[in-house]
Coordinates of C-alpha atoms in Angstrom, one line a residue:
Chain A
X27 CA 66.0 140.7 98.4
X28 CA 67.4 143.1 100.8
X29 CA 71.1 143.1 101.5
X30 CA 71.3 143.7 105.3
X31 CA 74.9 143.5 105.8
X32 CA 76.8 145.8 103.4
X33 CA 79.9 146.5 105.6
X34 CA 83.0 144.6 106.3
X35 CA 82.7 140.8 105.6
X36 CA 84.0 139.9 109.1
X37 CA 81.0 141.5 110.8
X38 CA 78.5 139.3 109.0
X39 CA 77.7 136.3 111.2
X40 CA 77.1 133.1 109.3
X41 CA 74.8 131.8 112.0
X42 CA 72.1 134.3 111.5
X43 CA 70.1 134.2 108.3
X44 CA 67.6 137.0 108.7
X45 CA 66.5 138.3 105.3
X46 CA 67.1 134.9 103.8
X47 CA 64.4 133.6 101.5
X48 CA 62.2 130.9 102.8
X49 CA 62.8 128.8 99.6
X50 CA 65.8 127.5 97.8
X51 CA 69.5 127.9 98.4
X52 CA 70.8 131.4 99.1
X53 CA 74.3 132.7 99.4
X54 CA 74.8 136.3 100.4
X55 CA 78.2 138.2 100.3
X56 CA 80.2 135.1 101.0
X57 CA 83.9 135.5 101.8
X58 CA 86.4 132.7 102.5
X59 CA 90.1 133.0 103.2
X60 CA 92.8 130.4 103.8
X61 CA 96.1 131.4 105.4
X62 CA 95.2 135.1 104.8
X63 CA 94.7 134.5 101.1
X64 CA 91.3 135.3 99.9
X65 CA 89.9 132.3 98.2
X66 CA 86.3 133.5 97.6
X67 CA 85.3 137.1 97.5
X68 CA 81.8 138.5 97.6
X69 CA 79.9 135.5 96.3
X70 CA 76.1 136.0 96.2
X71 CA 73.8 133.6 94.4
X72 CA 70.4 132.0 94.7
X73 CA 69.4 128.5 93.5
X74 CA 65.7 127.8 93.0
X75 CA 64.3 124.6 94.4
X76 CA 64.5 121.9 91.7
X77 CA 67.0 123.9 89.7
X78 CA 70.1 122.3 88.3
X79 CA 73.0 124.8 88.5
X80 CA 76.5 124.1 87.0
X81 CA 79.3 125.8 88.8
X82 CA 82.0 126.2 86.3
X83 CA 85.5 127.4 87.1
X84 CA 89.2 126.9 86.4
X85 CA 91.4 125.3 89.0
X86 CA 92.1 127.9 91.7
X87 CA 88.8 129.5 91.3
X88 CA 87.7 128.2 94.7
X89 CA 84.7 126.2 93.2
X90 CA 85.4 123.2 95.4
X91 CA 85.7 125.5 98.5
X92 CA 82.3 127.1 97.6
X93 CA 80.7 123.7 97.3
X94 CA 82.3 122.7 100.8
X95 CA 80.8 125.9 102.2
X96 CA 77.4 125.0 100.8
X97 CA 77.8 121.5 102.3
X98 CA 78.7 123.0 105.7
X99 CA 82.1 121.3 105.7
X100 CA 83.9 124.7 105.9
X101 CA 82.9 127.9 107.8
X102 CA 82.9 131.2 105.9
X103 CA 85.0 134.1 107.0
X104 CA 82.0 136.3 106.2
X105 CA 78.6 136.2 104.5
X106 CA 75.7 134.0 104.9
X107 CA 74.4 130.7 103.4
X108 CA 70.8 129.5 103.9
X109 CA 68.7 126.7 102.8
X110 CA 64.9 127.2 103.0
X111 CA 65.6 130.1 105.3
X112 CA 67.7 128.1 107.7
X113 CA 71.3 129.2 108.2
X114 CA 73.8 126.6 107.1
X115 CA 76.1 126.0 110.0
X116 CA 77.4 122.6 109.5
X117 CA 76.8 119.4 107.4
X118 CA 73.2 118.2 107.2
X119 CA 71.2 115.4 105.6
X120 CA 69.4 118.1 103.8
X121 CA 72.4 118.5 101.5
X122 CA 73.9 115.2 100.2
X123 CA 77.4 115.6 98.8
X124 CA 79.2 113.5 96.2
X125 CA 82.9 114.0 96.0
X126 CA 85.3 113.6 93.1
X127 CA 86.6 110.3 94.3
X128 CA 86.7 108.1 97.4
X129 CA 83.1 108.7 98.6
X130 CA 82.8 105.1 99.7
X131 CA 84.4 103.6 102.7
X132 CA 86.8 100.9 101.4
X133 CA 86.1 98.5 104.4
X134 CA 82.4 98.2 103.7
X135 CA 80.6 96.4 100.9
X136 CA 78.9 98.6 98.3
X137 CA 75.6 97.7 99.7
X138 CA 76.6 98.5 103.3
X139 CA 78.0 101.8 102.2
X140 CA 74.6 102.7 100.9
X141 CA 72.8 101.1 103.8
X142 CA 74.6 103.4 106.1
X143 CA 72.9 106.3 104.4
X144 CA 69.5 104.5 104.5
X145 CA 69.9 104.0 108.1
X146 CA 70.7 107.7 108.6
X147 CA 67.7 108.9 106.5
X148 CA 65.2 106.7 108.1
X149 CA 66.3 105.3 111.5
X150 CA 64.6 102.4 113.1
X151 CA 64.6 100.0 110.2
X152 CA 66.0 96.6 110.6
X153 CA 69.4 95.8 109.0
X154 CA 67.8 93.6 106.4
X155 CA 65.3 96.2 105.4
X156 CA 68.1 98.7 105.0
X157 CA 70.1 96.4 102.9
X158 CA 67.1 95.7 100.7
X159 CA 66.5 99.4 100.2
X160 CA 70.2 99.9 99.5
X161 CA 69.9 97.4 96.7
X162 CA 67.0 99.3 95.3
X163 CA 69.0 102.5 95.2
X164 CA 71.9 100.6 93.6
X165 CA 69.5 99.3 91.0
X166 CA 68.6 103.0 90.1
X167 CA 72.2 103.6 89.2
X168 CA 72.6 100.3 87.3
X169 CA 74.5 98.5 90.1
X170 CA 71.7 96.1 91.2
X171 CA 74.1 93.2 91.1
X172 CA 77.2 94.8 92.6
X173 CA 76.0 95.3 96.2
X174 CA 78.2 92.5 97.5
X175 CA 81.5 93.9 96.1
X176 CA 83.9 96.1 97.9
X177 CA 84.8 99.5 96.5
X178 CA 88.3 98.4 95.4
X179 CA 86.7 95.7 93.3
X180 CA 84.7 98.3 91.3
X181 CA 85.8 100.5 88.4
X182 CA 86.0 104.3 88.9
X183 CA 82.7 104.8 87.1
X184 CA 81.0 102.1 89.3
X185 CA 82.3 103.7 92.4
X186 CA 80.8 107.1 91.4
X187 CA 77.5 105.4 90.6
X188 CA 77.7 103.9 94.1
X189 CA 78.5 107.4 95.6
X190 CA 75.4 108.8 93.7
X191 CA 73.2 105.9 95.0
X192 CA 74.4 106.6 98.6
X193 CA 73.5 110.3 98.3
X194 CA 70.1 109.4 96.8
X195 CA 69.6 107.1 99.8
X196 CA 70.1 110.0 102.2
X197 CA 66.9 111.5 100.6
X198 CA 68.4 115.0 100.6
X199 CA 66.5 117.7 98.6
X200 CA 69.8 119.3 97.7
X201 CA 72.6 117.4 95.8
X202 CA 76.0 119.0 95.9
X203 CA 78.4 117.4 93.5
X204 CA 82.1 118.1 93.4
X205 CA 83.4 117.2 90.0
X206 CA 82.0 113.7 90.4
X207 CA 82.9 112.6 87.0
X208 CA 86.2 114.4 86.8
X209 CA 88.3 111.2 87.0
X210 CA 86.4 109.2 84.5
X211 CA 87.1 108.5 80.8
X212 CA 85.0 110.3 78.3
X213 CA 82.7 107.5 77.4
X214 CA 81.9 106.7 81.0
X215 CA 81.6 110.4 81.8
X216 CA 78.8 110.8 79.2
X217 CA 77.1 107.7 80.5
X218 CA 77.0 109.0 84.0
X219 CA 76.0 112.5 83.0
X220 CA 72.9 111.0 81.3
X221 CA 72.2 108.7 84.2
X222 CA 72.4 111.7 86.6
X223 CA 70.0 113.8 84.4
X224 CA 67.7 110.8 84.1
X225 CA 67.4 110.3 87.9
X226 CA 67.1 114.1 88.4
X227 CA 64.2 114.4 85.9
X228 CA 62.3 111.4 87.1
X229 CA 62.3 112.3 90.8
X230 CA 59.5 114.4 92.2
X231 CA 59.9 116.9 93.5
X232 CA 63.1 117.5 91.6
X233 CA 66.2 117.9 93.6
X234 CA 68.1 121.1 93.8
X235 CA 71.5 120.4 92.3
X236 CA 74.8 122.3 92.5
X237 CA 77.2 120.6 90.2
X238 CA 80.9 121.8 90.2
X239 CA 83.0 121.1 87.1
X240 CA 85.8 122.5 85.1
X241 CA 84.4 120.9 81.9
X242 CA 82.5 123.5 79.8
X243 CA 80.6 120.9 77.8
X244 CA 79.6 119.2 81.0
X245 CA 78.4 122.3 82.6
X246 CA 76.3 123.3 79.5
X247 CA 74.9 119.8 79.0
X248 CA 73.7 119.3 82.6
X249 CA 72.6 122.7 83.9
X250 CA 69.6 124.9 83.8
X251 CA 72.1 127.7 84.4
X252 CA 75.8 128.0 84.5
X253 CA 77.6 130.2 87.0
X254 CA 81.2 131.0 86.0
X255 CA 83.8 131.5 88.7
X256 CA 86.9 133.6 87.9
X257 CA 90.2 132.9 89.6
X258 CA 92.4 134.7 92.2
X259 CA 90.3 135.4 94.1
X260 CA 87.3 133.2 93.2
X261 CA 84.2 135.3 92.4
X262 CA 81.3 135.0 90.1
X263 CA 82.2 136.6 86.7
X264 CA 79.3 135.4 84.6
X265 CA 76.0 133.7 84.5
X266 CA 74.2 132.1 81.5
X267 CA 70.8 130.7 81.4
X268 CA 70.5 127.5 79.4
X269 CA 67.1 126.8 78.0
X270 CA 67.9 123.8 75.9
X271 CA 64.8 121.5 76.0
X272 CA 64.9 118.4 78.2
X273 CA 65.4 115.5 78.0
X274 CA 68.7 116.4 76.4
X275 CA 70.9 114.2 74.3
X276 CA 74.6 115.0 74.3
X277 CA 75.1 114.2 70.7
X278 CA 72.3 116.4 69.5
X279 CA 73.2 119.2 71.9
X280 CA 76.9 119.3 71.0
X281 CA 76.1 119.6 67.3
X282 CA 73.8 122.6 67.7
X283 CA 74.7 126.2 66.8
X284 CA 73.2 127.4 70.0
X285 CA 75.5 125.1 72.0
X286 CA 78.5 126.6 70.2
X287 CA 77.4 130.1 70.8
X288 CA 77.0 129.4 74.6
X289 CA 80.4 127.8 74.6
X290 CA 82.0 130.9 72.9
X291 CA 80.3 133.1 75.4
X292 CA 81.8 131.1 78.3
X293 CA 85.2 131.3 76.7
X294 CA 84.8 135.0 76.5
X295 CA 84.2 135.3 80.2
X296 CA 87.3 133.1 80.8
X297 CA 89.6 135.2 78.6
X298 CA 88.4 138.5 80.1
X299 CA 89.1 137.1 83.5
X300 CA 92.6 136.0 82.4
X301 CA 93.2 139.4 80.9
X302 CA 92.1 141.1 84.1
X303 CA 94.5 138.9 86.1
X304 CA 97.3 139.8 83.8
X305 CA 96.6 143.5 84.4
X306 CA 96.3 143.0 88.1
X307 CA 99.8 141.4 88.0
X308 CA 98.4 138.1 89.2
X309 CA 99.3 136.2 86.1
X310 CA 102.5 134.3 85.7
X311 CA 105.1 136.6 84.3
X312 CA 108.0 135.5 82.1
X313 CA 110.2 135.3 85.0
X314 CA 107.9 132.7 86.6
X315 CA 106.5 134.9 89.3
X316 CA 103.0 134.4 90.2
X317 CA 103.0 130.6 90.2
Chain B
X25 CA 116.4 88.6 62.4
X26 CA 119.4 90.8 62.8
X27 CA 119.9 90.0 66.5
X28 CA 123.6 89.9 67.5
X29 CA 124.8 86.8 69.1
X30 CA 125.4 88.6 72.5
X31 CA 121.8 89.8 72.5
X32 CA 120.5 86.4 71.5
X33 CA 122.2 84.9 74.5
X34 CA 120.4 87.3 76.7
X35 CA 116.9 86.4 75.4
X36 CA 117.3 82.7 74.6
X37 CA 115.6 80.1 76.7
X38 CA 117.4 79.2 79.9
X39 CA 119.9 76.4 79.7
X40 CA 119.0 72.7 80.6
X41 CA 120.5 72.7 84.2
X42 CA 118.2 75.6 85.1
X43 CA 115.9 73.4 87.1
X44 CA 118.6 72.4 89.6
X45 CA 119.6 76.0 89.7
X46 CA 116.1 77.3 90.4
X47 CA 115.6 74.7 93.2
X48 CA 118.8 75.9 94.8
X49 CA 117.8 79.5 94.2
X50 CA 114.4 79.0 95.9
X51 CA 116.2 77.6 98.9
X52 CA 118.6 80.5 99.3
X53 CA 116.8 81.8 102.3
X54 CA 118.0 78.6 104.2
X55 CA 121.7 79.4 103.5
X56 CA 122.3 81.1 106.8
X57 CA 120.5 78.4 108.7
X58 CA 122.8 75.8 107.1
X59 CA 125.8 77.9 107.8
X60 CA 124.9 78.4 111.4
X61 CA 124.3 74.7 111.9
X62 CA 127.7 73.8 110.3
X63 CA 129.4 76.3 112.5
X64 CA 127.7 75.0 115.6
X65 CA 128.4 71.4 114.7
X66 CA 132.1 72.1 114.1
X67 CA 132.4 74.2 117.2
X68 CA 131.1 71.4 119.3
X69 CA 133.5 69.0 117.5
X70 CA 136.6 71.0 117.4
X71 CA 136.6 72.9 120.7
X72 CA 138.9 71.7 123.5
X73 CA 137.1 69.2 125.7
X74 CA 136.9 71.5 128.8
X75 CA 134.7 74.0 126.8
X76 CA 132.7 71.4 124.9
X77 CA 129.9 71.1 127.4
X78 CA 128.9 74.7 126.5
X79 CA 128.3 73.7 122.9
X80 CA 126.1 70.6 122.8
X81 CA 126.3 69.1 119.4
X82 CA 123.3 69.7 117.2
X83 CA 122.3 66.0 117.3
X84 CA 122.6 66.0 121.2
X85 CA 120.4 69.0 121.3
X86 CA 117.9 67.5 118.8
X87 CA 117.7 64.5 121.1
X88 CA 117.2 66.7 124.2
X89 CA 114.5 68.6 122.4
X90 CA 112.7 65.3 121.5
X91 CA 113.0 64.0 125.0
X92 CA 111.8 67.2 126.7
X93 CA 108.9 67.8 124.2
X94 CA 106.2 66.9 126.6
X95 CA 107.6 69.2 129.2
X96 CA 108.1 71.9 126.6
X97 CA 104.5 71.6 125.6
X98 CA 103.4 71.9 129.2
X99 CA 105.7 74.9 129.5
X100 CA 104.1 76.5 126.4
X101 CA 100.6 76.0 127.9
X102 CA 101.7 77.6 131.1
X103 CA 103.3 80.5 129.3
X104 CA 100.3 81.1 127.1
X105 CA 98.1 81.3 130.2
X106 CA 100.1 84.5 130.9
X107 CA 100.7 85.7 127.4
X108 CA 97.2 85.4 125.9
X109 CA 95.3 87.3 128.7
X110 CA 98.0 90.0 129.0
X111 CA 98.3 90.5 125.3
X112 CA 94.7 90.3 124.5
X113 CA 93.8 92.9 127.3
X114 CA 96.7 95.2 126.0
X115 CA 95.3 95.0 122.4
X116 CA 91.7 95.7 123.4
X117 CA 92.6 98.6 125.8
X118 CA 95.4 100.0 123.6
X119 CA 93.5 99.9 120.3
X120 CA 90.3 101.2 121.9
X121 CA 91.8 103.9 124.0
X122 CA 94.0 104.9 121.1
X123 CA 91.1 105.4 118.8
X124 CA 89.1 107.3 121.4
X125 CA 92.1 109.6 122.3
X126 CA 93.0 110.0 118.6
X127 CA 89.6 111.3 117.7
X128 CA 89.1 113.6 120.7
X129 CA 91.0 116.8 120.9
X130 CA 90.7 117.5 124.6
X131 CA 91.7 113.9 125.5
X132 CA 94.8 114.3 123.4
X133 CA 95.8 117.4 125.4
X134 CA 95.1 115.5 128.6
X135 CA 96.7 112.1 127.9
X136 CA 99.5 112.6 125.4
X137 CA 101.9 114.4 127.8
X138 CA 101.4 111.5 130.2
X139 CA 102.0 108.9 127.5
X140 CA 105.2 110.7 126.4
X141 CA 106.7 110.1 129.9
X142 CA 105.1 106.7 130.7
X143 CA 105.5 104.9 127.4
X144 CA 109.4 104.9 127.1
X145 CA 109.8 103.4 130.6
X146 CA 111.4 100.0 130.0
X147 CA 108.8 97.5 131.2
X148 CA 111.4 95.3 132.8
X149 CA 111.7 97.8 135.7
X150 CA 108.1 97.0 136.8
X151 CA 108.9 93.3 137.3
X152 CA 110.0 93.3 141.0
X153 CA 107.2 95.7 142.0
X154 CA 104.5 93.8 140.2
X155 CA 105.6 90.6 141.8
X156 CA 105.5 92.3 145.3
X157 CA 102.2 94.1 144.5
X158 CA 100.0 91.4 143.1
X159 CA 98.8 88.3 144.9
X160 CA 100.5 85.6 142.8
X161 CA 103.0 85.1 140.1
X162 CA 100.5 84.6 137.2
X163 CA 98.6 87.9 137.9
X164 CA 101.9 89.9 138.2
X165 CA 103.3 88.4 135.0
X166 CA 100.0 89.1 133.2
X167 CA 100.1 92.7 134.4
X168 CA 103.7 93.1 133.2
X169 CA 102.9 91.7 129.7
X170 CA 99.9 94.0 129.6
X171 CA 101.9 97.1 130.3
X172 CA 104.6 96.2 127.9
X173 CA 102.3 95.4 125.0
X174 CA 99.8 98.3 125.8
X175 CA 102.0 101.2 124.8
X176 CA 103.0 100.2 121.3
X177 CA 99.4 99.2 120.4
X178 CA 98.1 102.4 122.0
X179 CA 100.7 104.7 120.3
X180 CA 100.1 103.2 116.9
X181 CA 96.3 103.2 117.3
X182 CA 96.5 106.9 118.3
X183 CA 98.7 107.8 115.3
X184 CA 96.5 105.8 113.0
X185 CA 93.4 107.7 114.2
X186 CA 95.0 111.1 114.0
X187 CA 96.0 110.2 110.4
X188 CA 92.5 109.3 109.2
X189 CA 92.3 110.9 105.8
X190 CA 90.3 114.0 105.3
X191 CA 88.1 112.3 102.8
X192 CA 86.9 109.7 105.2
X193 CA 86.2 112.4 107.8
X194 CA 84.3 114.5 105.2
X195 CA 82.2 111.4 104.3
X196 CA 81.4 110.8 107.9
X197 CA 80.3 114.4 108.3
X198 CA 78.0 114.5 105.3
X199 CA 76.4 111.2 106.4
X200 CA 75.7 112.9 109.8
X201 CA 77.7 110.4 111.9
X202 CA 77.8 111.1 115.6
X203 CA 81.0 110.6 117.6
X204 CA 80.3 107.0 118.5
X205 CA 79.4 106.1 114.9
X206 CA 82.6 107.9 113.7
X207 CA 84.7 105.8 116.1
X208 CA 83.2 102.5 115.2
X209 CA 82.5 102.8 111.5
X210 CA 85.4 105.1 110.4
X211 CA 88.2 105.8 112.8
X212 CA 88.6 102.1 114.0
X213 CA 88.7 100.5 110.5
X214 CA 90.8 103.4 109.1
X215 CA 93.4 103.0 111.9
X216 CA 93.6 99.1 111.6
X217 CA 96.8 99.1 109.5
X218 CA 98.4 101.1 112.3
X219 CA 96.8 99.1 115.0
X220 CA 98.3 95.9 113.5
X221 CA 101.8 97.3 113.3
X222 CA 101.4 98.2 117.0
X223 CA 100.2 94.6 117.6
X224 CA 103.4 93.2 116.0
X225 CA 105.6 95.3 118.2
X226 CA 103.5 94.5 121.2
X227 CA 103.6 90.7 120.6
X228 CA 107.4 90.9 120.4
X229 CA 107.4 92.9 123.7
X230 CA 105.0 90.4 125.2
X231 CA 107.3 87.5 124.6
X232 CA 110.3 89.4 126.0
X233 CA 108.5 90.3 129.1
X234 CA 106.9 86.9 129.5
X235 CA 110.3 85.1 129.5
X236 CA 111.9 87.8 131.7
X237 CA 109.2 87.6 134.4
X238 CA 109.4 83.8 134.3
X239 CA 113.1 84.0 135.3
X240 CA 111.9 85.5 138.6
X241 CA 109.0 83.7 140.2
X242 CA 107.7 81.1 137.8
X243 CA 107.4 77.4 138.6
X244 CA 106.8 76.5 134.9
X245 CA 106.9 78.2 131.5
X246 CA 109.3 78.6 128.6
X247 CA 111.5 81.1 130.2
X248 CA 111.5 79.0 133.4
X249 CA 112.5 75.9 131.4
X250 CA 115.6 77.6 130.0
X251 CA 116.5 79.0 133.4
X252 CA 116.0 75.7 135.2
X253 CA 118.3 73.7 133.0
X254 CA 120.9 76.4 132.9
X255 CA 121.0 76.2 136.7
X256 CA 121.8 72.5 136.4
X257 CA 124.3 73.1 133.6
X258 CA 122.1 70.8 131.3
X259 CA 123.1 72.8 128.3
X260 CA 121.6 70.4 125.7
X261 CA 118.1 70.9 127.2
X262 CA 118.8 74.6 127.7
X263 CA 119.7 75.2 124.1
X264 CA 116.8 73.0 123.0
X265 CA 114.5 75.3 125.2
X266 CA 116.0 78.4 123.4
X267 CA 115.3 76.9 119.9
X268 CA 111.8 75.8 120.9
X269 CA 111.0 79.3 122.3
X270 CA 112.2 80.9 119.1
X271 CA 110.1 78.6 117.1
X272 CA 107.0 79.4 119.2
X273 CA 107.6 83.1 118.9
X274 CA 108.1 82.9 115.1
X275 CA 104.9 80.9 114.7
X276 CA 103.0 83.4 116.8
X277 CA 104.3 86.3 114.7
X278 CA 103.3 84.4 111.5
X279 CA 99.9 83.8 112.8
X280 CA 99.4 87.5 113.6
X281 CA 100.7 88.3 110.1
X282 CA 98.2 86.0 108.4
X283 CA 95.4 87.4 110.6
X284 CA 96.4 90.9 109.5
X285 CA 96.1 90.0 105.8
X286 CA 92.7 88.6 106.4
X287 CA 91.4 91.5 108.3
X288 CA 92.8 94.3 106.2
X289 CA 91.7 93.2 102.7
X290 CA 91.3 96.7 101.2
X291 CA 94.2 98.7 99.6
X292 CA 95.5 101.3 102.0

């Protein structure tokens, strides 16, 4: 695709998306700064429709910021984002978002939390219909009997299942996930990863997923592709295509040589980035500077 | 097993007399009440006769309380006909307006400077004007209670809405909530803990302003009861009225507290 705006990032208007492809998620020369510190620098990427992309990065790489920009929760300082040729200028039901924690409103029952999304996705339904559909979505994530409970009565894993159900209920073709399993114990984490993959594989057409994580294994297990973000400032330092067959099993995958070589490749990207930061004087020195 | 005697004493079962001790211990909150009662009793007993009428003995007061109970109940009814509408309106307007202003930037710029000046005015100064301005005593007293309780409820509701956590706002945005849905489904429930603390302060203010305004033009009511018998130097009844009013206030506060625990059931 043609890059139309190659000069200073500030001159690029995020509202216009000419040159944007009519399909998929498109990010072009994206910049973001917070308090005059550059958080994201020159991010360009495309996600095909129905693709599952893992966005892998250490803390401070701006991966959450990038996801919030994709969701429309933040406005970029420069560059453009588009979905199906339409400029992203704010949140939209086209892009459902799951946060790391606290996606549900604590004062509503689980069912009503999901029913809110149902109402939004298909207005004009009766309250009972919405609740019934909410129960169906909850059943998809294995929470068919928990609809009457309040979020504080659920475990962390159940709350994340509920958050996924709510996002499914929005009917969004794009799923943006910000370390949704980051606060879970390993056993629960694997269970939810498999649940997510199952739902994604079964749906037609498949949703476009951008999944932010700092867990290398998770990124490899889930994605069709891993994008690796380097730190200070955040930018894409590597991209690896993952053509492990689906459906995947975590046990089988983690034992394979291919998995280990991908893992080693990612570690290589990370250590080169750390080395670069050290040379750029960005790394923490012995005197504690740079923290 | 190798535990020293001093340590064993520390972990051994409590001694036999612990039941009496634990009963006494659980009643420790009543100590000051008992002490005050003893002091009051002895004051009324020991003071020189010419001062004694100012300190009616506890039993005299209890009798006066019993005898004036029907009148006190009528006074309570009359007072509540002022307190309940005034307080209720203050809560509805204060909480509602606080949530609206708290989630609207331009209304904050418009209204907060005014609130800064108007809120700290002691509501007692409105009493004479309200009585002059409004057609009868009841309506002016309701207005005074309303103004007094409005500000704490409003200010807390405003603060609670401004403090709605980022994650709730993000969730509202990704769900595509409009301003009205945000107010109703997110800002209002999120601000409820703040609104209730404003309601507690507001209820205290309401009782103060109720009794103060009743000193002026009322023909019945709790504050009026106390004032009336003070005018006749009937101190047993006056003290009975004070104790009874304290009890009513305490019970109202307790009721509000239990309502709060019922309404806000989630951890916050």
